[in-house]
Tab-separated table of N, CA and C in Angstrom:
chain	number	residue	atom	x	y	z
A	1	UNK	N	0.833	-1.182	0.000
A	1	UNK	CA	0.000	0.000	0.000
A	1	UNK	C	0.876	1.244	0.000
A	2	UNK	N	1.772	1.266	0.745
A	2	UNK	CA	2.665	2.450	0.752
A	2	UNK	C	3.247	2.641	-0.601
A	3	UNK	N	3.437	1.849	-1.768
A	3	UNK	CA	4.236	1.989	-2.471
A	3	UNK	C	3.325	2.874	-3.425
A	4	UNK	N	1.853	2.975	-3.530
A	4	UNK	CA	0.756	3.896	-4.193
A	4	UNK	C	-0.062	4.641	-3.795
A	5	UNK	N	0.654	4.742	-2.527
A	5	UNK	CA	-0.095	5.865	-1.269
A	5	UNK	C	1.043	6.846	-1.604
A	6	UNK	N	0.929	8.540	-1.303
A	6	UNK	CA	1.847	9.658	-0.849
A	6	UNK	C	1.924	9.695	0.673
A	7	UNK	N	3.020	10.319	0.654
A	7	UNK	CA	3.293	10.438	2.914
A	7	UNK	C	3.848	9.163	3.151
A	8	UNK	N	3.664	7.991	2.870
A	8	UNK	CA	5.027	7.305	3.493
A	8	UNK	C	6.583	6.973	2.923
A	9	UNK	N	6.874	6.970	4.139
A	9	UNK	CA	8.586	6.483	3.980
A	9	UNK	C	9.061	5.603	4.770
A	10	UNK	N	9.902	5.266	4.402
A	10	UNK	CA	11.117	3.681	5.459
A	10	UNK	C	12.626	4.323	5.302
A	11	UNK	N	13.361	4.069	5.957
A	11	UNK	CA	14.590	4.054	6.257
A	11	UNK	C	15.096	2.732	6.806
A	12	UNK	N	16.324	2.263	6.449
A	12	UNK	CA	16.485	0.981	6.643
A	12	UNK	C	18.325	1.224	7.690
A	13	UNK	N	18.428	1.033	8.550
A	13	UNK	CA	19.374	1.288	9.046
A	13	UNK	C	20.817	0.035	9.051
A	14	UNK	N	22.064	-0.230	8.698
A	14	UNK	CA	22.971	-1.352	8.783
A	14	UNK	C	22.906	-2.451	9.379
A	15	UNK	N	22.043	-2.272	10.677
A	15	UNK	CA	21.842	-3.328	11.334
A	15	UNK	C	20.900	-3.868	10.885
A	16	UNK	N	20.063	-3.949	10.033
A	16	UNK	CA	18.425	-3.899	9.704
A	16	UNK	C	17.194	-3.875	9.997
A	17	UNK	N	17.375	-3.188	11.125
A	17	UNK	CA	16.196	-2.085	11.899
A	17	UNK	C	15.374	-1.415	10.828
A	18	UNK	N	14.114	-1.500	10.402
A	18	UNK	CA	13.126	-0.467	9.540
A	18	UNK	C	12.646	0.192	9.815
A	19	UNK	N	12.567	1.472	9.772
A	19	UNK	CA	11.363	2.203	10.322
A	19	UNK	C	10.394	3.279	9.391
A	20	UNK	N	9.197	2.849	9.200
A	20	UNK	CA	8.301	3.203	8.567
A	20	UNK	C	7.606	4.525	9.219
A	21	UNK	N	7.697	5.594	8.711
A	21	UNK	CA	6.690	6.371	9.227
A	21	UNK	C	5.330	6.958	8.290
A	22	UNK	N	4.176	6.812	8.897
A	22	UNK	CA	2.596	6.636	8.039
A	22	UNK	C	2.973	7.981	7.413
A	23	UNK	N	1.729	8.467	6.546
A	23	UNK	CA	1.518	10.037	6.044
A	23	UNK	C	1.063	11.001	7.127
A	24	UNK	N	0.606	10.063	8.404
A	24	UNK	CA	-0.001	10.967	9.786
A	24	UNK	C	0.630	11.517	10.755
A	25	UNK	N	2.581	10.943	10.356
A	25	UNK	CA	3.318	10.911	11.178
A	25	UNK	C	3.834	10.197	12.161
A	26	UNK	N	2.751	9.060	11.936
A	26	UNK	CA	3.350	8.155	13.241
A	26	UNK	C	4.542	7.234	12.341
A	27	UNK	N	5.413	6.477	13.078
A	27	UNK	CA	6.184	5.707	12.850
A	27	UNK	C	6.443	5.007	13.376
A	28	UNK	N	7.034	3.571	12.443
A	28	UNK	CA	6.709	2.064	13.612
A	28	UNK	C	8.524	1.459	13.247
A	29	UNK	N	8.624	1.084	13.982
A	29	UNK	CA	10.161	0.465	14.291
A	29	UNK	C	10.042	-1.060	14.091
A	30	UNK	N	11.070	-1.809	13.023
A	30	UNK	CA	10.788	-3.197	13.383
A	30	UNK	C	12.367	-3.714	13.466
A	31	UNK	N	12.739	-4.866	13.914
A	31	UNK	CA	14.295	-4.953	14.253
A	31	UNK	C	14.100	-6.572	13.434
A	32	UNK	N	15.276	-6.648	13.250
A	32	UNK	CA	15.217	-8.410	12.396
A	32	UNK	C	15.405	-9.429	13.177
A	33	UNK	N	14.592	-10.729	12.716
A	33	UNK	CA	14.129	-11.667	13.802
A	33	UNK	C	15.969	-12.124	14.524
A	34	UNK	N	16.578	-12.300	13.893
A	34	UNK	CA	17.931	-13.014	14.090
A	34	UNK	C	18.684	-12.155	15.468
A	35	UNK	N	18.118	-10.779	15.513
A	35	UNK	CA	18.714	-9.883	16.866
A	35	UNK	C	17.792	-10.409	18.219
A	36	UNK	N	16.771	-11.087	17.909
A	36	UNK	CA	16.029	-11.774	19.103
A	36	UNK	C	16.983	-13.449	19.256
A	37	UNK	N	17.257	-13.803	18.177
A	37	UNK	CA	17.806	-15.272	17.918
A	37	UNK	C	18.847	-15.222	18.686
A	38	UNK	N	20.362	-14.396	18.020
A	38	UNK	CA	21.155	-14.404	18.641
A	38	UNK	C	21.503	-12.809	18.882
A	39	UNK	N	21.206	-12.285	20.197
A	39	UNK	CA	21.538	-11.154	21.133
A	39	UNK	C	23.059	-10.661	20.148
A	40	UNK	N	24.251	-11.388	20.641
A	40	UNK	CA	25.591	-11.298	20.316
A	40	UNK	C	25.855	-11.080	18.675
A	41	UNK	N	25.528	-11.453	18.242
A	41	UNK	CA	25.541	-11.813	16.281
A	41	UNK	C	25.754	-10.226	15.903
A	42	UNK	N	26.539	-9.865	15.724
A	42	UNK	CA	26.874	-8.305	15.339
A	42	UNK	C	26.549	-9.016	13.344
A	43	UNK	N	25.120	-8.129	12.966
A	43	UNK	CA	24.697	-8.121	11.733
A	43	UNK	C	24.818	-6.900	11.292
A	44	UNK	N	25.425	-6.038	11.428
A	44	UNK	CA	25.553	-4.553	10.589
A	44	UNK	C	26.472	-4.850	9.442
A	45	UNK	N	25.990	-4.082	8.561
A	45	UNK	CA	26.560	-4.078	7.152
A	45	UNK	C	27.355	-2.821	6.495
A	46	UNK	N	28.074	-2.666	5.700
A	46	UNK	CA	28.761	-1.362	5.378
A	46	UNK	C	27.521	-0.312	4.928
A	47	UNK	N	28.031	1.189	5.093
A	47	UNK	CA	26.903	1.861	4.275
A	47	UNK	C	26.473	1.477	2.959
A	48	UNK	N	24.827	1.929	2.473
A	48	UNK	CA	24.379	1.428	1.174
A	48	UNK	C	25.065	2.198	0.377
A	49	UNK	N	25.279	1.905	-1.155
A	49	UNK	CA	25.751	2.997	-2.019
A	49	UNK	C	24.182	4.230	-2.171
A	50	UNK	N	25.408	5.248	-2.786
A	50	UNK	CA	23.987	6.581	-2.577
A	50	UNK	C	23.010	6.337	-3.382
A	51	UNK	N	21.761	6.591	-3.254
A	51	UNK	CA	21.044	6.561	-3.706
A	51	UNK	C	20.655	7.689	-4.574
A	52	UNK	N	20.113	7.228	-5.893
A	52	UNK	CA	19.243	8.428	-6.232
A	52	UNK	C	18.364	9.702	-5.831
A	53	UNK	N	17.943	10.302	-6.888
A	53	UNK	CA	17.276	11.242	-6.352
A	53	UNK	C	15.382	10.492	-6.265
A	54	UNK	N	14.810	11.228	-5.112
A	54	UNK	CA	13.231	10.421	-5.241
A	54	UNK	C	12.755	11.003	-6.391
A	55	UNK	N	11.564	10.315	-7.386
A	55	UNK	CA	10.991	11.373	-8.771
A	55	UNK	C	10.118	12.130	-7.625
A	56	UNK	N	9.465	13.229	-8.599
A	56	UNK	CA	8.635	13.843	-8.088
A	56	UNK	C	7.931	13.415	-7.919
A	57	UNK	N	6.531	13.906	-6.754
A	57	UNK	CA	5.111	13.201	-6.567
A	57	UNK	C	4.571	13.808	-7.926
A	58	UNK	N	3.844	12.812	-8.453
A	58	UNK	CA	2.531	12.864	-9.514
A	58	UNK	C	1.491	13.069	-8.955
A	59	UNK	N	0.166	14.094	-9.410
A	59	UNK	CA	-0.802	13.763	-8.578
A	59	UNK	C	-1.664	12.590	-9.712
A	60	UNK	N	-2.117	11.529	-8.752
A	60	UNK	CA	-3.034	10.695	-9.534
A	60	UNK	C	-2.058	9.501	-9.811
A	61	UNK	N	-1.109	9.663	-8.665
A	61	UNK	CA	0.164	7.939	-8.846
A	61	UNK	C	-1.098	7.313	-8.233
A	62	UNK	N	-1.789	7.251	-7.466
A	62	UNK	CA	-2.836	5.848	-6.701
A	62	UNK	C	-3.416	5.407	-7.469
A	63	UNK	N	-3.953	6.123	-8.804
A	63	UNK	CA	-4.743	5.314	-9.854
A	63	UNK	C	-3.381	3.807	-10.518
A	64	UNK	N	-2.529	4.591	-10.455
A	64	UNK	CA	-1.539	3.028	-10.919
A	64	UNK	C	-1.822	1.863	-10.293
A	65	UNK	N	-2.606	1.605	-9.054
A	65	UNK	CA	-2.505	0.720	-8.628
A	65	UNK	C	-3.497	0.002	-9.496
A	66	UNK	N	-2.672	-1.846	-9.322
A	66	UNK	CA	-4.096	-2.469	-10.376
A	66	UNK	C	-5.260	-2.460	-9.600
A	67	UNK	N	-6.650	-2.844	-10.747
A	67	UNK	CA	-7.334	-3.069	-10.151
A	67	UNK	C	-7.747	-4.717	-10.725
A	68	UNK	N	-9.208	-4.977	-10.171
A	68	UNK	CA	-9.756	-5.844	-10.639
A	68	UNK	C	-10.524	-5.580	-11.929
A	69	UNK	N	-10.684	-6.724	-12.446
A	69	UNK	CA	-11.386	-7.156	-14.053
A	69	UNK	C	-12.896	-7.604	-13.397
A	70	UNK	N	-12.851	-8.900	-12.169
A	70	UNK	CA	-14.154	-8.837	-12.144
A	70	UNK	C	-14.104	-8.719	-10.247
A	71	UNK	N	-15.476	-8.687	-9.802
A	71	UNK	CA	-14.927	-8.739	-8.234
A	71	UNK	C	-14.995	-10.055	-7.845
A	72	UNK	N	-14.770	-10.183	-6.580
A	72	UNK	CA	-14.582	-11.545	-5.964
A	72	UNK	C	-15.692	-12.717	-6.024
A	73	UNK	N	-16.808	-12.234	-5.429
A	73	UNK	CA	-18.468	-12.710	-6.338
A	73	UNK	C	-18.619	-13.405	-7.619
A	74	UNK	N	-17.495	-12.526	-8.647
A	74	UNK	CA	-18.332	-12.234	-10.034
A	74	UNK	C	-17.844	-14.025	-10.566
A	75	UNK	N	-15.675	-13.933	-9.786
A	75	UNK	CA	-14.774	-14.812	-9.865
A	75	UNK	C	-15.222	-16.319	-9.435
A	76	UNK	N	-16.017	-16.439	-8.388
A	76	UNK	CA	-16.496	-17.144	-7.627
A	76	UNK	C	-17.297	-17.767	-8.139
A	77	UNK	N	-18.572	-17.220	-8.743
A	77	UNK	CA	-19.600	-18.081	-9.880
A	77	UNK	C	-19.097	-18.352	-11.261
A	78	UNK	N	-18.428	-17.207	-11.486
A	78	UNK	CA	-17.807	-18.171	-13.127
A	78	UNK	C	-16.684	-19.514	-12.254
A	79	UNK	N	-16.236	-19.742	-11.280
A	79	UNK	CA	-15.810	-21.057	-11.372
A	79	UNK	C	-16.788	-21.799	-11.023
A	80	UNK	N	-17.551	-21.557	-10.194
A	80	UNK	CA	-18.710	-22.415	-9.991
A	80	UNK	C	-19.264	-23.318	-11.076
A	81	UNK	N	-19.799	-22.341	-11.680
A	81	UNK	CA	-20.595	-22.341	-13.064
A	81	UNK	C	-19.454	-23.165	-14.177
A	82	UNK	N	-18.260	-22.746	-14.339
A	82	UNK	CA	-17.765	-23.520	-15.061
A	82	UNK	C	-17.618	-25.174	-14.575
A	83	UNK	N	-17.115	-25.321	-13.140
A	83	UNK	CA	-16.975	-26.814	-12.977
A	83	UNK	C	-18.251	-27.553	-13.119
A	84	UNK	N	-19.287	-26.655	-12.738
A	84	UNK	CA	-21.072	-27.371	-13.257
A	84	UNK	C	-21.027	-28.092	-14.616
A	85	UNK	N	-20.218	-26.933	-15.323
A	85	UNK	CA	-20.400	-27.222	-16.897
A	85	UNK	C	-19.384	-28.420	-17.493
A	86	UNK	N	-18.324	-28.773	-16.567
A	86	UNK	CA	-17.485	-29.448	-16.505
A	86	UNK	C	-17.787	-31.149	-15.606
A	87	UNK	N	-18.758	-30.648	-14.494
A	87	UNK	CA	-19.450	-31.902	-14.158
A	87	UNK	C	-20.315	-32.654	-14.911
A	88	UNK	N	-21.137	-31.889	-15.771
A	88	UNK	CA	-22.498	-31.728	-16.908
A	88	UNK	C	-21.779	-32.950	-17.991
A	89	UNK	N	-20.739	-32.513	-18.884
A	89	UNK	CA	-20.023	-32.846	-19.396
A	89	UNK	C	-19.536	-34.138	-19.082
A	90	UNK	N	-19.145	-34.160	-18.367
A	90	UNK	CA	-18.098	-35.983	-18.046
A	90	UNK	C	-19.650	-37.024	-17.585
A	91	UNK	N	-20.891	-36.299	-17.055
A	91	UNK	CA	-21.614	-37.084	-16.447
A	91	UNK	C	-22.230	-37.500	-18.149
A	92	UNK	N	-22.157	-36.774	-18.952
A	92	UNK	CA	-23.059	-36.885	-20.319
A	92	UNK	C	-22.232	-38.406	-21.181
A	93	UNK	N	-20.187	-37.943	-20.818
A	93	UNK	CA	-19.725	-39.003	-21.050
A	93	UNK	C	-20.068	-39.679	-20.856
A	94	UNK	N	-20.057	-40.001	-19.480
A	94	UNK	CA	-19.949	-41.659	-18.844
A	94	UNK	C	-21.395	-42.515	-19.288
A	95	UNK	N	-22.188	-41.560	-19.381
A	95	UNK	CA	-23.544	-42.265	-19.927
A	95	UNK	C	-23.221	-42.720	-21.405
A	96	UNK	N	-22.508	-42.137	-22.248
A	96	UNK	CA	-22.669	-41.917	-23.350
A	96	UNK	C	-21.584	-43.561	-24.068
A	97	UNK	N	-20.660	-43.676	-22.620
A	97	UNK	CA	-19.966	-44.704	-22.973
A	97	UNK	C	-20.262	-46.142	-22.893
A	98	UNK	N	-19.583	-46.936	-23.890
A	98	UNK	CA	-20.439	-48.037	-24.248
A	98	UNK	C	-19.672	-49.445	-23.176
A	99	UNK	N	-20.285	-49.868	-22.523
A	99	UNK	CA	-19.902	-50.510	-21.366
A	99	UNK	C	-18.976	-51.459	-22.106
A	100	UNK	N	-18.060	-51.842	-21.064
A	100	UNK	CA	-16.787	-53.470	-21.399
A	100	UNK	C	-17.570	-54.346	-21.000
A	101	UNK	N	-17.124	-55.063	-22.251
A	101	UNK	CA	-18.018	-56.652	-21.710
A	101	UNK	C	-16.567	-56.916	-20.535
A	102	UNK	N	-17.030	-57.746	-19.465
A	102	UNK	CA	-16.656	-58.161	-18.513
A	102	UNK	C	-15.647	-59.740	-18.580
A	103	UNK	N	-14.822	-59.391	-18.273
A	103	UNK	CA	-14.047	-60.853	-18.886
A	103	UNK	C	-13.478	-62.084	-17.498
A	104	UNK	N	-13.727	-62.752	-17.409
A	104	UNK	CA	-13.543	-63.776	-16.593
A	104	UNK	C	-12.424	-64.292	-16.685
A	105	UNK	N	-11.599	-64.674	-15.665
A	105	UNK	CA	-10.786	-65.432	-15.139
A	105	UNK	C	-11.319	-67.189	-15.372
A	106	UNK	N	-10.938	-67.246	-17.055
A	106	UNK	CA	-11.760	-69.320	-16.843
A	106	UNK	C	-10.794	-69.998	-16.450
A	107	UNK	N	-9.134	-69.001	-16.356
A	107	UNK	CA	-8.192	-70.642	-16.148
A	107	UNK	C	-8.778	-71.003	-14.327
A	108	UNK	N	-8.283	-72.359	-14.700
A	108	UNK	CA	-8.725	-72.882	-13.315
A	108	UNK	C	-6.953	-73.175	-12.951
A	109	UNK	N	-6.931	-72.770	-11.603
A	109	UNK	CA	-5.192	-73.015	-10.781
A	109	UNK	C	-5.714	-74.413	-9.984
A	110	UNK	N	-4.782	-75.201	-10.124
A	110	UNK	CA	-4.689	-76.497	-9.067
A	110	UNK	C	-4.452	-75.951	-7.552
A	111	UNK	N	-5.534	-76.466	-6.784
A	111	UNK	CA	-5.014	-76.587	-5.062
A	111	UNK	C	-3.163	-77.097	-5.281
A	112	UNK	N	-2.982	-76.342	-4.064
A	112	UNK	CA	-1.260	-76.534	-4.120
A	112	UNK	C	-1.171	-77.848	-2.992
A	113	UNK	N	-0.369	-78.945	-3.451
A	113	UNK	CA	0.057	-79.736	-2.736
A	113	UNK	C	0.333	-79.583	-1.536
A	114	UNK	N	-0.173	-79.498	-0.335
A	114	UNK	CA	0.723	-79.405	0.977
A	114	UNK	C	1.165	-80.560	1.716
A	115	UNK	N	0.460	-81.873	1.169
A	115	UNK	CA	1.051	-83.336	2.039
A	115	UNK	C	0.215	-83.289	2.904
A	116	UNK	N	0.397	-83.937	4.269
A	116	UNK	CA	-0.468	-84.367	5.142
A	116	UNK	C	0.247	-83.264	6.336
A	117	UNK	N	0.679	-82.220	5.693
A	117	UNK	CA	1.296	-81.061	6.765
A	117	UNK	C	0.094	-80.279	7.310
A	118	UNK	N	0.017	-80.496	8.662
A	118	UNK	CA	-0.860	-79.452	9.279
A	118	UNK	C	-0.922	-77.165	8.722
A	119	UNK	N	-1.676	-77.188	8.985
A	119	UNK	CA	-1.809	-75.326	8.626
A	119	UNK	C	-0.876	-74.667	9.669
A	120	UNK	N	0.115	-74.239	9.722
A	120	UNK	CA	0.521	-73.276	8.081
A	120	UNK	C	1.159	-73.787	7.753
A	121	UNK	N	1.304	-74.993	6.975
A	121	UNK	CA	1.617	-75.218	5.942
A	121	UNK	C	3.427	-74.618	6.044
Protein backbone atom coordinates (compact mmCIF):
# COMPACT_ATOMS: atom_id res chain seq x y z
CA UNK A 1 0.00 0.00 0.00
CA UNK A 2 2.67 2.45 0.75
CA UNK A 3 4.24 1.99 -2.47
CA UNK A 4 0.76 3.90 -4.19
CA UNK A 5 -0.10 5.87 -1.27
CA UNK A 6 1.85 9.66 -0.85
CA UNK A 7 3.29 10.44 2.91
CA UNK A 8 5.03 7.31 3.49
CA UNK A 9 8.59 6.48 3.98
CA UNK A 10 11.12 3.68 5.46
CA UNK A 11 14.59 4.05 6.26
CA UNK A 12 16.48 0.98 6.64
CA UNK A 13 19.37 1.29 9.05
CA UNK A 14 22.97 -1.35 8.78
CA UNK A 15 21.84 -3.33 11.33
CA UNK A 16 18.43 -3.90 9.70
CA UNK A 17 16.20 -2.09 11.90
CA UNK A 18 13.13 -0.47 9.54
CA UNK A 19 11.36 2.20 10.32
CA UNK A 20 8.30 3.20 8.57
CA UNK A 21 6.69 6.37 9.23
CA UNK A 22 2.60 6.64 8.04
CA UNK A 23 1.52 10.04 6.04
CA UNK A 24 0.00 10.97 9.79
CA UNK A 25 3.32 10.91 11.18
CA UNK A 26 3.35 8.16 13.24
CA UNK A 27 6.18 5.71 12.85
CA UNK A 28 6.71 2.06 13.61
CA UNK A 29 10.16 0.46 14.29
CA UNK A 30 10.79 -3.20 13.38
CA UNK A 31 14.29 -4.95 14.25
CA UNK A 32 15.22 -8.41 12.40
CA UNK A 33 14.13 -11.67 13.80
CA UNK A 34 17.93 -13.01 14.09
CA UNK A 35 18.71 -9.88 16.87
CA UNK A 36 16.03 -11.77 19.10
CA UNK A 37 17.81 -15.27 17.92
CA UNK A 38 21.16 -14.40 18.64
CA UNK A 39 21.54 -11.15 21.13
CA UNK A 40 25.59 -11.30 20.32
CA UNK A 41 25.54 -11.81 16.28
CA UNK A 42 26.87 -8.30 15.34
CA UNK A 43 24.70 -8.12 11.73
CA UNK A 44 25.55 -4.55 10.59
CA UNK A 45 26.56 -4.08 7.15
CA UNK A 46 28.76 -1.36 5.38
CA UNK A 47 26.90 1.86 4.27
CA UNK A 48 24.38 1.43 1.17
CA UNK A 49 25.75 3.00 -2.02
CA UNK A 50 23.99 6.58 -2.58
CA UNK A 51 21.04 6.56 -3.71
CA UNK A 52 19.24 8.43 -6.23
CA UNK A 53 17.28 11.24 -6.35
CA UNK A 54 13.23 10.42 -5.24
CA UNK A 55 10.99 11.37 -8.77
CA UNK A 56 8.64 13.84 -8.09
CA UNK A 57 5.11 13.20 -6.57
CA UNK A 58 2.53 12.86 -9.51
CA UNK A 59 -0.80 13.76 -8.58
CA UNK A 60 -3.03 10.70 -9.53
CA UNK A 61 0.16 7.94 -8.85
CA UNK A 62 -2.84 5.85 -6.70
CA UNK A 63 -4.74 5.31 -9.85
CA UNK A 64 -1.54 3.03 -10.92
CA UNK A 65 -2.50 0.72 -8.63
CA UNK A 66 -4.10 -2.47 -10.38
CA UNK A 67 -7.33 -3.07 -10.15
CA UNK A 68 -9.76 -5.84 -10.64
CA UNK A 69 -11.39 -7.16 -14.05
CA UNK A 70 -14.15 -8.84 -12.14
CA UNK A 71 -14.93 -8.74 -8.23
CA UNK A 72 -14.58 -11.55 -5.96
CA UNK A 73 -18.47 -12.71 -6.34
CA UNK A 74 -18.33 -12.23 -10.03
CA UNK A 75 -14.77 -14.81 -9.86
CA UNK A 76 -16.50 -17.14 -7.63
CA UNK A 77 -19.60 -18.08 -9.88
CA UNK A 78 -17.81 -18.17 -13.13
CA UNK A 79 -15.81 -21.06 -11.37
CA UNK A 80 -18.71 -22.42 -9.99
CA UNK A 81 -20.60 -22.34 -13.06
CA UNK A 82 -17.76 -23.52 -15.06
CA UNK A 83 -16.98 -26.81 -12.98
CA UNK A 84 -21.07 -27.37 -13.26
CA UNK A 85 -20.40 -27.22 -16.90
CA UNK A 86 -17.49 -29.45 -16.50
CA UNK A 87 -19.45 -31.90 -14.16
CA UNK A 88 -22.50 -31.73 -16.91
CA UNK A 89 -20.02 -32.85 -19.40
CA UNK A 90 -18.10 -35.98 -18.05
CA UNK A 91 -21.61 -37.08 -16.45
CA UNK A 92 -23.06 -36.89 -20.32
CA UNK A 93 -19.72 -39.00 -21.05
CA UNK A 94 -19.95 -41.66 -18.84
CA UNK A 95 -23.54 -42.27 -19.93
CA UNK A 96 -22.67 -41.92 -23.35
CA UNK A 97 -19.97 -44.70 -22.97
CA UNK A 98 -20.44 -48.04 -24.25
CA UNK A 99 -19.90 -50.51 -21.37
CA UNK A 100 -16.79 -53.47 -21.40
CA UNK A 101 -18.02 -56.65 -21.71
CA UNK A 102 -16.66 -58.16 -18.51
CA UNK A 103 -14.05 -60.85 -18.89
CA UNK A 104 -13.54 -63.78 -16.59
CA UNK A 105 -10.79 -65.43 -15.14
CA UNK A 106 -11.76 -69.32 -16.84
CA UNK A 107 -8.19 -70.64 -16.15
CA UNK A 108 -8.72 -72.88 -13.31
CA UNK A 109 -5.19 -73.01 -10.78
CA UNK A 110 -4.69 -76.50 -9.07
CA UNK A 111 -5.01 -76.59 -5.06
CA UNK A 112 -1.26 -76.53 -4.12
CA UNK A 113 0.06 -79.74 -2.74
CA UNK A 114 0.72 -79.40 0.98
CA UNK A 115 1.05 -83.34 2.04
CA UNK A 116 -0.47 -84.37 5.14
CA UNK A 117 1.30 -81.06 6.76
CA UNK A 118 -0.86 -79.45 9.28
CA UNK A 119 -1.81 -75.33 8.63
CA UNK A 120 0.52 -73.28 8.08
CA UNK A 121 1.62 -75.22 5.94
Amino acid sequence: MKTFWEGWTDTQTADGTVRVTTPTGHTYTTKPFSSLLFPSWNTTTGPPPPSGTTPPRRPGRSLMMPTRGRTRAQNRAARITRERELNALQRQHDRNAKPQPQQHNTAITPEPDCGDDPPPF
